[in-house]
PDB file of C-alpha atoms in Angstrom:
ATOM      1  CA  MET A 125      20.317-103.771 -21.015  1.00  0.00           C
ATOM      2  CA  SER A 126      18.022-100.930 -20.104  1.00  0.00           C
ATOM      3  CA  ALA A 127      14.801-100.506 -22.019  1.00  0.00           C
ATOM      4  CA  HIS A 128      15.631 -97.678 -24.411  1.00  0.00           C
ATOM      5  CA  CYS A 129      15.356 -97.165 -28.154  1.00  0.00           C
ATOM      6  CA  GLN A 130      18.555 -96.527 -30.105  1.00  0.00           C
ATOM      7  CA  LEU A 131      16.759 -94.387 -32.703  1.00  0.00           C
ATOM      8  CA  THR A 132      14.123 -92.370 -30.857  1.00  0.00           C
ATOM      9  CA  GLY A 133      15.723 -92.415 -27.414  1.00  0.00           C
ATOM     10  CA  ALA A 134      12.486 -93.599 -25.777  1.00  0.00           C
ATOM     11  CA  LYS A 135      13.125 -94.583 -22.143  1.00  0.00           C
ATOM     12  CA  PRO A 136      10.912 -95.827 -19.332  1.00  0.00           C
ATOM     13  CA  GLY A 137       8.609 -93.307 -17.718  1.00  0.00           C
ATOM     14  CA  PHE A 138       7.839 -93.408 -14.025  1.00  0.00           C
ATOM     15  CA  GLY A 139       4.665 -92.827 -12.113  1.00  0.00           C
ATOM     16  CA  ASN A 140       2.363 -94.312  -9.514  1.00  0.00           C
ATOM     17  CA  SER A 141      -0.080 -97.169  -9.414  1.00  0.00           C
ATOM     18  CA  ILE A 142      -3.144 -96.030  -7.529  1.00  0.00           C
ATOM     19  CA  SER A 143      -5.208 -98.713  -5.797  1.00  0.00           C
ATOM     20  CA  HIS A 144      -8.918 -98.643  -5.105  1.00  0.00           C
ATOM     21  CA  SER A 145      -8.168 -97.244  -1.624  1.00  0.00           C
ATOM     22  CA  HIS A 146      -6.002 -94.593  -3.344  1.00  0.00           C
ATOM     23  CA  ARG A 147      -2.681 -95.850  -1.976  1.00  0.00           C
ATOM     24  CA  ARG A 148       0.175 -95.003  -4.321  1.00  0.00           C
ATOM     25  CA  THR A 149       3.064 -97.307  -5.203  1.00  0.00           C
ATOM     26  CA  SER A 150       5.818 -96.664  -7.704  1.00  0.00           C
ATOM     27  CA  ARG A 151       5.626 -98.210 -11.143  1.00  0.00           C
ATOM     28  CA  ARG A 152       7.361 -97.814 -14.465  1.00  0.00           C
ATOM     29  CA  PHE A 153       6.004 -97.484 -17.975  1.00  0.00           C
ATOM     30  CA  ASP A 154       8.358 -99.365 -20.304  1.00  0.00           C
ATOM     31  CA  PRO A 155       8.415 -98.617 -24.040  1.00  0.00           C
ATOM     32  CA  ASN A 156       7.696-101.540 -26.363  1.00  0.00           C
ATOM     33  CA  ILE A 157      11.327-102.484 -27.137  1.00  0.00           C
ATOM     34  CA  GLN A 158      12.142-105.051 -29.829  1.00  0.00           C
ATOM     35  CA  ASN A 159      15.436-106.426 -31.127  1.00  0.00           C
ATOM     36  CA  LYS A 160      15.390-106.247 -34.931  1.00  0.00           C
ATOM     37  CA  ARG A 161      17.939-107.183 -37.559  1.00  0.00           C
ATOM     38  CA  PHE A 162      18.257-105.056 -40.701  1.00  0.00           C
ATOM     39  CA  TRP A 163      20.344-105.520 -43.844  1.00  0.00           C
ATOM     40  CA  LEU A 164      22.669-102.547 -44.354  1.00  0.00           C
ATOM     41  CA  PRO A 165      23.521-102.554 -48.095  1.00  0.00           C
ATOM     42  CA  SER A 166      26.242 -99.880 -47.910  1.00  0.00           C
ATOM     43  CA  GLU A 167      28.321-102.039 -45.539  1.00  0.00           C
ATOM     44  CA  GLY A 168      27.168-105.408 -46.876  1.00  0.00           C
ATOM     45  CA  ARG A 169      26.192-106.712 -43.461  1.00  0.00           C
ATOM     46  CA  ASN A 170      23.324-107.081 -41.024  1.00  0.00           C
ATOM     47  CA  VAL A 171      22.936-104.732 -38.085  1.00  0.00           C
ATOM     48  CA  ARG A 172      20.995-105.650 -34.971  1.00  0.00           C
ATOM     49  CA  LEU A 173      19.182-102.692 -33.414  1.00  0.00           C
ATOM     50  CA  THR A 174      17.205-102.295 -30.202  1.00  0.00           C
ATOM     51  CA  LEU A 175      14.214-100.225 -31.258  1.00  0.00           C
ATOM     52  CA  SER A 176      10.809 -99.261 -29.963  1.00  0.00           C
ATOM     53  CA  THR A 177       7.894-100.093 -32.231  1.00  0.00           C
ATOM     54  CA  LYS A 178       7.698 -96.406 -33.146  1.00  0.00           C
ATOM     55  CA  GLY A 179      11.408 -96.591 -34.078  1.00  0.00           C
ATOM     56  CA  ILE A 180      10.730 -99.589 -36.338  1.00  0.00           C
ATOM     57  CA  LYS A 181       8.005 -97.619 -38.127  1.00  0.00           C
ATOM     58  CA  THR A 182      10.414 -94.683 -38.480  1.00  0.00           C
ATOM     59  CA  VAL A 183      12.977 -96.976 -40.148  1.00  0.00           C
ATOM     60  CA  ASP A 184      10.245 -98.096 -42.566  1.00  0.00           C
ATOM     61  CA  VAL A 185       9.590 -94.463 -43.531  1.00  0.00           C
ATOM     62  CA  ILE A 186      13.123 -92.970 -43.710  1.00  0.00           C
ATOM     63  CA  GLY A 187      15.077 -96.117 -44.608  1.00  0.00           C
ATOM     64  CA  ILE A 188      17.770 -98.027 -42.775  1.00  0.00           C
ATOM     65  CA  GLU A 189      20.670 -95.931 -44.129  1.00  0.00           C
ATOM     66  CA  ALA A 190      19.212 -92.673 -42.764  1.00  0.00           C
ATOM     67  CA  ALA A 191      18.247 -94.358 -39.507  1.00  0.00           C
ATOM     68  CA  VAL A 192      21.774 -95.697 -38.935  1.00  0.00           C
ATOM     69  CA  ALA A 193      23.155 -92.234 -39.735  1.00  0.00           C
ATOM     70  CA  ARG A 194      20.874 -90.729 -37.053  1.00  0.00           C
ATOM     71  CA  ILE A 195      21.893 -93.385 -34.518  1.00  0.00           C
ATOM     72  CA  ARG A 196      25.575 -92.773 -35.207  1.00  0.00           C
ATOM     73  CA  ALA A 197      25.046 -88.994 -34.919  1.00  0.00           C
ATOM     74  CA  ARG A 198      23.817 -89.620 -31.365  1.00  0.00           C
ATOM     75  CA  GLY A 199      27.151 -91.307 -30.626  1.00  0.00           C
ATOM     76  CA  VAL A 200      25.873 -94.890 -30.448  1.00  0.00           C
ATOM     77  CA  LYS A 201      28.038 -97.580 -32.002  1.00  0.00           C
ATOM     78  CA  VAL A 202      26.248 -99.686 -34.649  1.00  0.00           C
TER      79      VAL A 202
END
């Protein structure tokens, strides 16, 4: 599974590591992805989401129902 957030869409960024001698090698900046289980009262079941830590904080603010609606609007199956 690639490192991306189902809610915010955060994906890895790419750049270069620069050594002391200024040689450049490719590297990737991964978002802090966590697997989290939430209770979805409207469906009476748990849903397991792959979210960045910013996505988890967003769920805390807007609620799980609104978050699942946003994820489904993006075309992701929950």
